[in-house]
Amino acid sequence: MSTKQLLVLARRNHAEAMRVAAGLTIVGHTVELVFLDRPVEESAENAANAELLEITGIEPVTTVAAMAGELPLVDAGELAALVARSDEVLCL
């Protein structure tokens, strides 16, 4: 099995997207995560999932201006470049 460049777009379910992104690293895939739509809610579940991201080395980015102080902000062009260089894109 060859490793792939995977992109997870967290749109509807941020918690699930974080879990999926972390899980995809198990087989050695390179995974990027982008939070879309709205800020990530502060909850115990999201805090635990953020720890998973840290453990797996995933550094998420966002398109949400309100999160710019917490995460790197990407614009439409940068998001398009992420999609273009990915082997697979998952939207959750």
PDB file of N, CA and C in Angstrom:
ATOM      1  N   MET A   1       0.848  -1.179   0.000  1.00  0.00           N
ATOM      2  CA  MET A   1       0.000   0.000   0.000  1.00  0.00           C
ATOM      3  C   MET A   1       0.894   1.243   0.000  1.00  0.00           C
ATOM      4  N   SER A   2       0.653   2.143  -0.924  1.00  0.00           N
ATOM      5  CA  SER A   2       1.452   3.359  -0.977  1.00  0.00           C
ATOM      6  C   SER A   2       0.801   4.444  -0.127  1.00  0.00           C
ATOM      7  N   THR A   3       1.639   5.303   0.410  1.00  0.00           N
ATOM      8  CA  THR A   3       1.086   6.392   1.215  1.00  0.00           C
ATOM      9  C   THR A   3       0.491   7.447   0.302  1.00  0.00           C
ATOM     10  N   LYS A   4      -0.511   8.115   0.810  1.00  0.00           N
ATOM     11  CA  LYS A   4      -1.222   9.117   0.032  1.00  0.00           C
ATOM     12  C   LYS A   4      -1.256  10.436   0.784  1.00  0.00           C
ATOM     13  N   GLN A   5      -1.481  11.481   0.035  1.00  0.00           N
ATOM     14  CA  GLN A   5      -1.702  12.822   0.583  1.00  0.00           C
ATOM     15  C   GLN A   5      -3.214  12.983   0.712  1.00  0.00           C
ATOM     16  N   LEU A   6      -3.712  13.033   1.943  1.00  0.00           N
ATOM     17  CA  LEU A   6      -5.150  13.109   2.195  1.00  0.00           C
ATOM     18  C   LEU A   6      -5.511  14.461   2.795  1.00  0.00           C
ATOM     19  N   LEU A   7      -6.669  14.954   2.406  1.00  0.00           N
ATOM     20  CA  LEU A   7      -7.182  16.213   2.928  1.00  0.00           C
ATOM     21  C   LEU A   7      -8.548  15.961   3.542  1.00  0.00           C
ATOM     22  N   VAL A   8      -8.700  16.344   4.798  1.00  0.00           N
ATOM     23  CA  VAL A   8      -9.989  16.229   5.487  1.00  0.00           C
ATOM     24  C   VAL A   8     -10.539  17.641   5.660  1.00  0.00           C
ATOM     25  N   LEU A   9     -11.727  17.855   5.126  1.00  0.00           N
ATOM     26  CA  LEU A   9     -12.419  19.134   5.274  1.00  0.00           C
ATOM     27  C   LEU A   9     -13.464  18.981   6.366  1.00  0.00           C
ATOM     28  N   ALA A  10     -13.315  19.728   7.431  1.00  0.00           N
ATOM     29  CA  ALA A  10     -14.221  19.642   8.578  1.00  0.00           C
ATOM     30  C   ALA A  10     -15.294  20.711   8.422  1.00  0.00           C
ATOM     31  N   ARG A  11     -16.446  20.297   7.908  1.00  0.00           N
ATOM     32  CA  ARG A  11     -17.510  21.254   7.655  1.00  0.00           C
ATOM     33  C   ARG A  11     -18.715  21.055   8.565  1.00  0.00           C
ATOM     34  N   ARG A  12     -19.267  19.887   8.590  1.00  0.00           N
ATOM     35  CA  ARG A  12     -20.481  19.640   9.375  1.00  0.00           C
ATOM     36  C   ARG A  12     -20.191  19.121  10.779  1.00  0.00           C
ATOM     37  N   ASN A  13     -19.165  18.271  10.890  1.00  0.00           N
ATOM     38  CA  ASN A  13     -18.904  17.606  12.167  1.00  0.00           C
ATOM     39  C   ASN A  13     -17.407  17.700  12.478  1.00  0.00           C
ATOM     40  N   HIS A  14     -17.033  18.742  13.178  1.00  0.00           N
ATOM     41  CA  HIS A  14     -15.622  18.959  13.479  1.00  0.00           C
ATOM     42  C   HIS A  14     -15.015  17.827  14.299  1.00  0.00           C
ATOM     43  N   ALA A  15     -15.742  17.342  15.289  1.00  0.00           N
ATOM     44  CA  ALA A  15     -15.217  16.281  16.150  1.00  0.00           C
ATOM     45  C   ALA A  15     -14.918  15.024  15.347  1.00  0.00           C
ATOM     46  N   GLU A  16     -15.825  14.623  14.504  1.00  0.00           N
ATOM     47  CA  GLU A  16     -15.623  13.426  13.681  1.00  0.00           C
ATOM     48  C   GLU A  16     -14.486  13.638  12.690  1.00  0.00           C
ATOM     49  N   ALA A  17     -14.395  14.819  12.127  1.00  0.00           N
ATOM     50  CA  ALA A  17     -13.317  15.108  11.181  1.00  0.00           C
ATOM     51  C   ALA A  17     -11.954  14.997  11.866  1.00  0.00           C
ATOM     52  N   MET A  18     -11.843  15.469  13.092  1.00  0.00           N
ATOM     53  CA  MET A  18     -10.581  15.352  13.821  1.00  0.00           C
ATOM     54  C   MET A  18     -10.233  13.891  14.080  1.00  0.00           C
ATOM     55  N   ARG A  19     -11.234  13.096  14.480  1.00  0.00           N
ATOM     56  CA  ARG A  19     -10.997  11.663  14.731  1.00  0.00           C
ATOM     57  C   ARG A  19     -10.566  10.954  13.445  1.00  0.00           C
ATOM     58  N   VAL A  20     -11.265  11.232  12.356  1.00  0.00           N
ATOM     59  CA  VAL A  20     -10.946  10.598  11.078  1.00  0.00           C
ATOM     60  C   VAL A  20      -9.542  10.985  10.631  1.00  0.00           C
ATOM     61  N   ALA A  21      -9.209  12.262  10.701  1.00  0.00           N
ATOM     62  CA  ALA A  21      -7.887  12.722  10.279  1.00  0.00           C
ATOM     63  C   ALA A  21      -6.794  12.006  11.073  1.00  0.00           C
ATOM     64  N   ALA A  22      -6.948  11.948  12.380  1.00  0.00           N
ATOM     65  CA  ALA A  22      -5.949  11.277  13.216  1.00  0.00           C
ATOM     66  C   ALA A  22      -5.853   9.803  12.858  1.00  0.00           C
ATOM     67  N   GLY A  23      -6.984   9.164  12.644  1.00  0.00           N
ATOM     68  CA  GLY A  23      -7.004   7.740  12.311  1.00  0.00           C
ATOM     69  C   GLY A  23      -6.332   7.421  10.990  1.00  0.00           C
ATOM     70  N   LEU A  24      -6.436   8.311  10.039  1.00  0.00           N
ATOM     71  CA  LEU A  24      -5.840   8.076   8.722  1.00  0.00           C
ATOM     72  C   LEU A  24      -4.313   8.069   8.768  1.00  0.00           C
ATOM     73  N   THR A  25      -3.736   8.613   9.812  1.00  0.00           N
ATOM     74  CA  THR A  25      -2.276   8.623   9.921  1.00  0.00           C
ATOM     75  C   THR A  25      -1.725   7.261  10.330  1.00  0.00           C
ATOM     76  N   ILE A  26      -2.572   6.373  10.809  1.00  0.00           N
ATOM     77  CA  ILE A  26      -2.124   5.070  11.315  1.00  0.00           C
ATOM     78  C   ILE A  26      -1.373   4.282  10.249  1.00  0.00           C
ATOM     79  N   VAL A  27      -1.824   4.352   9.015  1.00  0.00           N
ATOM     80  CA  VAL A  27      -1.179   3.597   7.941  1.00  0.00           C
ATOM     81  C   VAL A  27      -0.121   4.421   7.217  1.00  0.00           C
ATOM     82  N   GLY A  28       0.242   5.557   7.781  1.00  0.00           N
ATOM     83  CA  GLY A  28       1.336   6.334   7.234  1.00  0.00           C
ATOM     84  C   GLY A  28       0.964   7.399   6.221  1.00  0.00           C
ATOM     85  N   HIS A  29      -0.313   7.605   5.994  1.00  0.00           N
ATOM     86  CA  HIS A  29      -0.718   8.649   5.063  1.00  0.00           C
ATOM     87  C   HIS A  29      -0.364  10.027   5.636  1.00  0.00           C
ATOM     88  N   THR A  30      -0.112  10.970   4.744  1.00  0.00           N
ATOM     89  CA  THR A  30       0.059  12.361   5.134  1.00  0.00           C
ATOM     90  C   THR A  30      -1.321  12.991   5.130  1.00  0.00           C
ATOM     91  N   VAL A  31      -1.703  13.600   6.228  1.00  0.00           N
ATOM     92  CA  VAL A  31      -3.065  14.114   6.367  1.00  0.00           C
ATOM     93  C   VAL A  31      -3.038  15.597   6.715  1.00  0.00           C
ATOM     94  N   GLU A  32      -3.870  16.357   6.014  1.00  0.00           N
ATOM     95  CA  GLU A  32      -4.075  17.767   6.331  1.00  0.00           C
ATOM     96  C   GLU A  32      -5.544  17.948   6.690  1.00  0.00           C
ATOM     97  N   LEU A  33      -5.813  18.889   7.580  1.00  0.00           N
ATOM     98  CA  LEU A  33      -7.161  19.126   8.084  1.00  0.00           C
ATOM     99  C   LEU A  33      -7.483  20.613   7.987  1.00  0.00           C
ATOM    100  N   VAL A  34      -8.638  20.910   7.410  1.00  0.00           N
ATOM    101  CA  VAL A  34      -9.086  22.297   7.288  1.00  0.00           C
ATOM    102  C   VAL A  34     -10.457  22.423   7.943  1.00  0.00           C
ATOM    103  N   PHE A  35     -10.560  23.353   8.899  1.00  0.00           N
ATOM    104  CA  PHE A  35     -11.852  23.654   9.512  1.00  0.00           C
ATOM    105  C   PHE A  35     -12.559  24.698   8.657  1.00  0.00           C
ATOM    106  N   LEU A  36     -13.786  24.390   8.272  1.00  0.00           N
ATOM    107  CA  LEU A  36     -14.600  25.261   7.437  1.00  0.00           C
ATOM    108  C   LEU A  36     -15.855  25.694   8.198  1.00  0.00           C
ATOM    109  N   ASP A  37     -16.553  26.644   7.665  1.00  0.00           N
ATOM    110  CA  ASP A  37     -17.922  26.988   8.058  1.00  0.00           C
ATOM    111  C   ASP A  37     -18.079  27.811   9.330  1.00  0.00           C
ATOM    112  N   ARG A  38     -17.490  27.350  10.442  1.00  0.00           N
ATOM    113  CA  ARG A  38     -17.706  28.029  11.729  1.00  0.00           C
ATOM    114  C   ARG A  38     -16.568  27.652  12.678  1.00  0.00           C
ATOM    115  N   PRO A  39     -16.399  28.409  13.755  1.00  0.00           N
ATOM    116  CA  PRO A  39     -15.358  28.044  14.736  1.00  0.00           C
ATOM    117  C   PRO A  39     -15.653  26.690  15.382  1.00  0.00           C
ATOM    118  N   VAL A  40     -14.601  26.019  15.774  1.00  0.00           N
ATOM    119  CA  VAL A  40     -14.742  24.749  16.485  1.00  0.00           C
ATOM    120  C   VAL A  40     -15.256  25.048  17.887  1.00  0.00           C
ATOM    121  N   GLU A  41     -16.301  24.333  18.286  1.00  0.00           N
ATOM    122  CA  GLU A  41     -16.887  24.536  19.613  1.00  0.00           C
ATOM    123  C   GLU A  41     -15.934  24.051  20.696  1.00  0.00           C
ATOM    124  N   GLU A  42     -15.930  24.752  21.814  1.00  0.00           N
ATOM    125  CA  GLU A  42     -15.143  24.316  22.961  1.00  0.00           C
ATOM    126  C   GLU A  42     -15.943  23.260  23.708  1.00  0.00           C
ATOM    127  N   SER A  43     -15.402  22.048  23.728  1.00  0.00           N
ATOM    128  CA  SER A  43     -16.041  20.940  24.435  1.00  0.00           C
ATOM    129  C   SER A  43     -14.961  19.952  24.839  1.00  0.00           C
ATOM    130  N   ALA A  44     -15.295  19.077  25.777  1.00  0.00           N
ATOM    131  CA  ALA A  44     -14.351  18.058  26.215  1.00  0.00           C
ATOM    132  C   ALA A  44     -13.998  17.125  25.055  1.00  0.00           C
ATOM    133  N   GLU A  45     -14.980  16.794  24.236  1.00  0.00           N
ATOM    134  CA  GLU A  45     -14.747  15.917  23.092  1.00  0.00           C
ATOM    135  C   GLU A  45     -13.772  16.557  22.098  1.00  0.00           C
ATOM    136  N   ASN A  46     -13.995  17.824  21.786  1.00  0.00           N
ATOM    137  CA  ASN A  46     -13.103  18.499  20.845  1.00  0.00           C
ATOM    138  C   ASN A  46     -11.707  18.691  21.428  1.00  0.00           C
ATOM    139  N   ALA A  47     -11.612  18.917  22.721  1.00  0.00           N
ATOM    140  CA  ALA A  47     -10.303  19.047  23.368  1.00  0.00           C
ATOM    141  C   ALA A  47      -9.533  17.724  23.272  1.00  0.00           C
ATOM    142  N   ALA A  48     -10.225  16.620  23.514  1.00  0.00           N
ATOM    143  CA  ALA A  48      -9.580  15.301  23.408  1.00  0.00           C
ATOM    144  C   ALA A  48      -9.145  15.028  21.973  1.00  0.00           C
ATOM    145  N   ASN A  49      -9.974  15.404  21.015  1.00  0.00           N
ATOM    146  CA  ASN A  49      -9.631  15.190  19.612  1.00  0.00           C
ATOM    147  C   ASN A  49      -8.477  16.097  19.177  1.00  0.00           C
ATOM    148  N   ALA A  50      -8.407  17.286  19.734  1.00  0.00           N
ATOM    149  CA  ALA A  50      -7.282  18.177  19.444  1.00  0.00           C
ATOM    150  C   ALA A  50      -5.975  17.562  19.941  1.00  0.00           C
ATOM    151  N   GLU A  51      -6.029  16.861  21.064  1.00  0.00           N
ATOM    152  CA  GLU A  51      -4.846  16.161  21.563  1.00  0.00           C
ATOM    153  C   GLU A  51      -4.429  15.061  20.598  1.00  0.00           C
ATOM    154  N   LEU A  52      -5.407  14.357  20.015  1.00  0.00           N
ATOM    155  CA  LEU A  52      -5.093  13.338  19.000  1.00  0.00           C
ATOM    156  C   LEU A  52      -4.368  13.957  17.814  1.00  0.00           C
ATOM    157  N   LEU A  53      -4.828  15.121  17.396  1.00  0.00           N
ATOM    158  CA  LEU A  53      -4.173  15.803  16.274  1.00  0.00           C
ATOM    159  C   LEU A  53      -2.729  16.129  16.620  1.00  0.00           C
ATOM    160  N   GLU A  54      -2.525  16.598  17.840  1.00  0.00           N
ATOM    161  CA  GLU A  54      -1.169  16.944  18.274  1.00  0.00           C
ATOM    162  C   GLU A  54      -0.273  15.706  18.288  1.00  0.00           C
ATOM    163  N   ILE A  55      -0.788  14.615  18.807  1.00  0.00           N
ATOM    164  CA  ILE A  55      -0.024  13.367  18.883  1.00  0.00           C
ATOM    165  C   ILE A  55       0.352  12.870  17.490  1.00  0.00           C
ATOM    166  N   THR A  56      -0.568  13.001  16.540  1.00  0.00           N
ATOM    167  CA  THR A  56      -0.332  12.501  15.183  1.00  0.00           C
ATOM    168  C   THR A  56       0.404  13.504  14.301  1.00  0.00           C
ATOM    169  N   GLY A  57       0.658  14.691  14.818  1.00  0.00           N
ATOM    170  CA  GLY A  57       1.412  15.678  14.059  1.00  0.00           C
ATOM    171  C   GLY A  57       0.612  16.459  13.038  1.00  0.00           C
ATOM    172  N   ILE A  58      -0.694  16.399  13.131  1.00  0.00           N
ATOM    173  CA  ILE A  58      -1.535  17.155  12.208  1.00  0.00           C
ATOM    174  C   ILE A  58      -1.696  18.574  12.739  1.00  0.00           C
ATOM    175  N   GLU A  59      -1.354  19.532  11.900  1.00  0.00           N
ATOM    176  CA  GLU A  59      -1.498  20.942  12.261  1.00  0.00           C
ATOM    177  C   GLU A  59      -2.613  21.534  11.414  1.00  0.00           C
ATOM    178  N   PRO A  60      -3.830  21.605  11.957  1.00  0.00           N
ATOM    179  CA  PRO A  60      -4.962  22.078  11.161  1.00  0.00           C
ATOM    180  C   PRO A  60      -4.838  23.550  10.792  1.00  0.00           C
ATOM    181  N   VAL A  61      -5.559  23.901   9.744  1.00  0.00           N
ATOM    182  CA  VAL A  61      -5.703  25.292   9.313  1.00  0.00           C
ATOM    183  C   VAL A  61      -7.198  25.564   9.211  1.00  0.00           C
ATOM    184  N   THR A  62      -7.560  26.812   8.931  1.00  0.00           N
ATOM    185  CA  THR A  62      -8.972  27.161   8.873  1.00  0.00           C
ATOM    186  C   THR A  62      -9.241  28.206   7.800  1.00  0.00           C
ATOM    187  N   THR A  63     -10.478  28.227   7.358  1.00  0.00           N
ATOM    188  CA  THR A  63     -10.957  29.291   6.469  1.00  0.00           C
ATOM    189  C   THR A  63     -11.834  30.266   7.242  1.00  0.00           C
ATOM    190  N   VAL A  64     -12.006  30.031   8.541  1.00  0.00           N
ATOM    191  CA  VAL A  64     -12.896  30.811   9.389  1.00  0.00           C
ATOM    192  C   VAL A  64     -12.130  31.966  10.025  1.00  0.00           C
ATOM    193  N   ALA A  65     -12.452  33.177   9.623  1.00  0.00           N
ATOM    194  CA  ALA A  65     -11.726  34.360  10.104  1.00  0.00           C
ATOM    195  C   ALA A  65     -11.719  34.455  11.627  1.00  0.00           C
ATOM    196  N   ALA A  66     -12.798  34.037  12.278  1.00  0.00           N
ATOM    197  CA  ALA A  66     -12.880  34.115  13.739  1.00  0.00           C
ATOM    198  C   ALA A  66     -11.874  33.204  14.442  1.00  0.00           C
ATOM    199  N   MET A  67     -11.290  32.262  13.725  1.00  0.00           N
ATOM    200  CA  MET A  67     -10.314  31.338  14.308  1.00  0.00           C
ATOM    201  C   MET A  67      -8.874  31.724  13.964  1.00  0.00           C
ATOM    202  N   ALA A  68      -8.702  32.837  13.275  1.00  0.00           N
ATOM    203  CA  ALA A  68      -7.380  33.230  12.776  1.00  0.00           C
ATOM    204  C   ALA A  68      -6.339  33.376  13.879  1.00  0.00           C
ATOM    205  N   GLY A  69      -6.732  33.726  15.078  1.00  0.00           N
ATOM    206  CA  GLY A  69      -5.776  33.843  16.167  1.00  0.00           C
ATOM    207  C   GLY A  69      -5.313  32.503  16.716  1.00  0.00           C
ATOM    208  N   GLU A  70      -6.109  31.466  16.469  1.00  0.00           N
ATOM    209  CA  GLU A  70      -5.807  30.135  16.985  1.00  0.00           C
ATOM    210  C   GLU A  70      -5.088  29.250  15.973  1.00  0.00           C
ATOM    211  N   LEU A  71      -5.475  29.388  14.710  1.00  0.00           N
ATOM    212  CA  LEU A  71      -4.943  28.537  13.643  1.00  0.00           C
ATOM    213  C   LEU A  71      -4.564  29.384  12.436  1.00  0.00           C
ATOM    214  N   PRO A  72      -3.661  28.871  11.607  1.00  0.00           N
ATOM    215  CA  PRO A  72      -3.363  29.595  10.367  1.00  0.00           C
ATOM    216  C   PRO A  72      -4.613  29.715   9.491  1.00  0.00           C
ATOM    217  N   LEU A  73      -4.798  30.882   8.936  1.00  0.00           N
ATOM    218  CA  LEU A  73      -5.948  31.161   8.084  1.00  0.00           C
ATOM    219  C   LEU A  73      -5.553  30.964   6.626  1.00  0.00           C
ATOM    220  N   VAL A  74      -6.357  30.189   5.892  1.00  0.00           N
ATOM    221  CA  VAL A  74      -6.111  29.995   4.465  1.00  0.00           C
ATOM    222  C   VAL A  74      -7.246  30.635   3.679  1.00  0.00           C
ATOM    223  N   ASP A  75      -6.894  31.212   2.539  1.00  0.00           N
ATOM    224  CA  ASP A  75      -7.920  31.810   1.689  1.00  0.00           C
ATOM    225  C   ASP A  75      -8.363  30.805   0.630  1.00  0.00           C
ATOM    226  N   ALA A  76      -9.253  31.227  -0.249  1.00  0.00           N
ATOM    227  CA  ALA A  76      -9.805  30.332  -1.267  1.00  0.00           C
ATOM    228  C   ALA A  76      -8.720  29.765  -2.180  1.00  0.00           C
ATOM    229  N   GLY A  77      -7.742  30.571  -2.544  1.00  0.00           N
ATOM    230  CA  GLY A  77      -6.665  30.099  -3.398  1.00  0.00           C
ATOM    231  C   GLY A  77      -5.815  29.037  -2.724  1.00  0.00           C
ATOM    232  N   GLU A  78      -5.511  29.248  -1.455  1.00  0.00           N
ATOM    233  CA  GLU A  78      -4.729  28.267  -0.703  1.00  0.00           C
ATOM    234  C   GLU A  78      -5.517  26.980  -0.496  1.00  0.00           C
ATOM    235  N   LEU A  79      -6.821  27.102  -0.255  1.00  0.00           N
ATOM    236  CA  LEU A  79      -7.660  25.921  -0.117  1.00  0.00           C
ATOM    237  C   LEU A  79      -7.692  25.142  -1.420  1.00  0.00           C
ATOM    238  N   ALA A  80      -7.819  25.839  -2.535  1.00  0.00           N
ATOM    239  CA  ALA A  80      -7.813  25.179  -3.849  1.00  0.00           C
ATOM    240  C   ALA A  80      -6.494  24.444  -4.084  1.00  0.00           C
ATOM    241  N   ALA A  81      -5.383  25.038  -3.665  1.00  0.00           N
ATOM    242  CA  ALA A  81      -4.081  24.392  -3.818  1.00  0.00           C
ATOM    243  C   ALA A  81      -3.993  23.130  -2.961  1.00  0.00           C
ATOM    244  N   LEU A  82      -4.535  23.170  -1.751  1.00  0.00           N
ATOM    245  CA  LEU A  82      -4.569  21.986  -0.892  1.00  0.00           C
ATOM    246  C   LEU A  82      -5.355  20.864  -1.557  1.00  0.00           C
ATOM    247  N   VAL A  83      -6.502  21.203  -2.117  1.00  0.00           N
ATOM    248  CA  VAL A  83      -7.332  20.206  -2.792  1.00  0.00           C
ATOM    249  C   VAL A  83      -6.586  19.632  -3.995  1.00  0.00           C
ATOM    250  N   ALA A  84      -5.965  20.494  -4.781  1.00  0.00           N
ATOM    251  CA  ALA A  84      -5.287  20.058  -6.002  1.00  0.00           C
ATOM    252  C   ALA A  84      -4.120  19.119  -5.720  1.00  0.00           C
ATOM    253  N   ARG A  85      -3.407  19.317  -4.627  1.00  0.00           N
ATOM    254  CA  ARG A  85      -2.252  18.461  -4.363  1.00  0.00           C
ATOM    255  C   ARG A  85      -2.597  17.190  -3.578  1.00  0.00           C
ATOM    256  N   SER A  86      -3.854  17.028  -3.216  1.00  0.00           N
ATOM    257  CA  SER A  86      -4.280  15.864  -2.446  1.00  0.00           C
ATOM    258  C   SER A  86      -4.680  14.712  -3.355  1.00  0.00           C
ATOM    259  N   ASP A  87      -4.349  13.484  -2.910  1.00  0.00           N
ATOM    260  CA  ASP A  87      -4.779  12.302  -3.649  1.00  0.00           C
ATOM    261  C   ASP A  87      -6.260  12.027  -3.407  1.00  0.00           C
ATOM    262  N   GLU A  88      -6.721  12.309  -2.217  1.00  0.00           N
ATOM    263  CA  GLU A  88      -8.124  12.092  -1.842  1.00  0.00           C
ATOM    264  C   GLU A  88      -8.562  13.235  -0.933  1.00  0.00           C
ATOM    265  N   VAL A  89      -9.840  13.597  -1.028  1.00  0.00           N
ATOM    266  CA  VAL A  89     -10.416  14.644  -0.180  1.00  0.00           C
ATOM    267  C   VAL A  89     -11.657  14.065   0.489  1.00  0.00           C
ATOM    268  N   LEU A  90     -11.722  14.194   1.803  1.00  0.00           N
ATOM    269  CA  LEU A  90     -12.886  13.740   2.574  1.00  0.00           C
ATOM    270  C   LEU A  90     -13.530  14.973   3.195  1.00  0.00           C
ATOM    271  N   CYS A  91     -14.841  15.063   3.086  1.00  0.00           N
ATOM    272  CA  CYS A  91     -15.557  16.203   3.663  1.00  0.00           C
ATOM    273  C   CYS A  91     -16.545  15.656   4.686  1.00  0.00           C
ATOM    274  N   LEU A  92     -16.356  16.080   5.920  1.00  0.00           N
ATOM    275  CA  LEU A  92     -17.224  15.606   7.002  1.00  0.00           C
ATOM    276  C   LEU A  92     -17.932  16.774   7.663  1.00  0.00           C
TER     277      LEU A  92
END
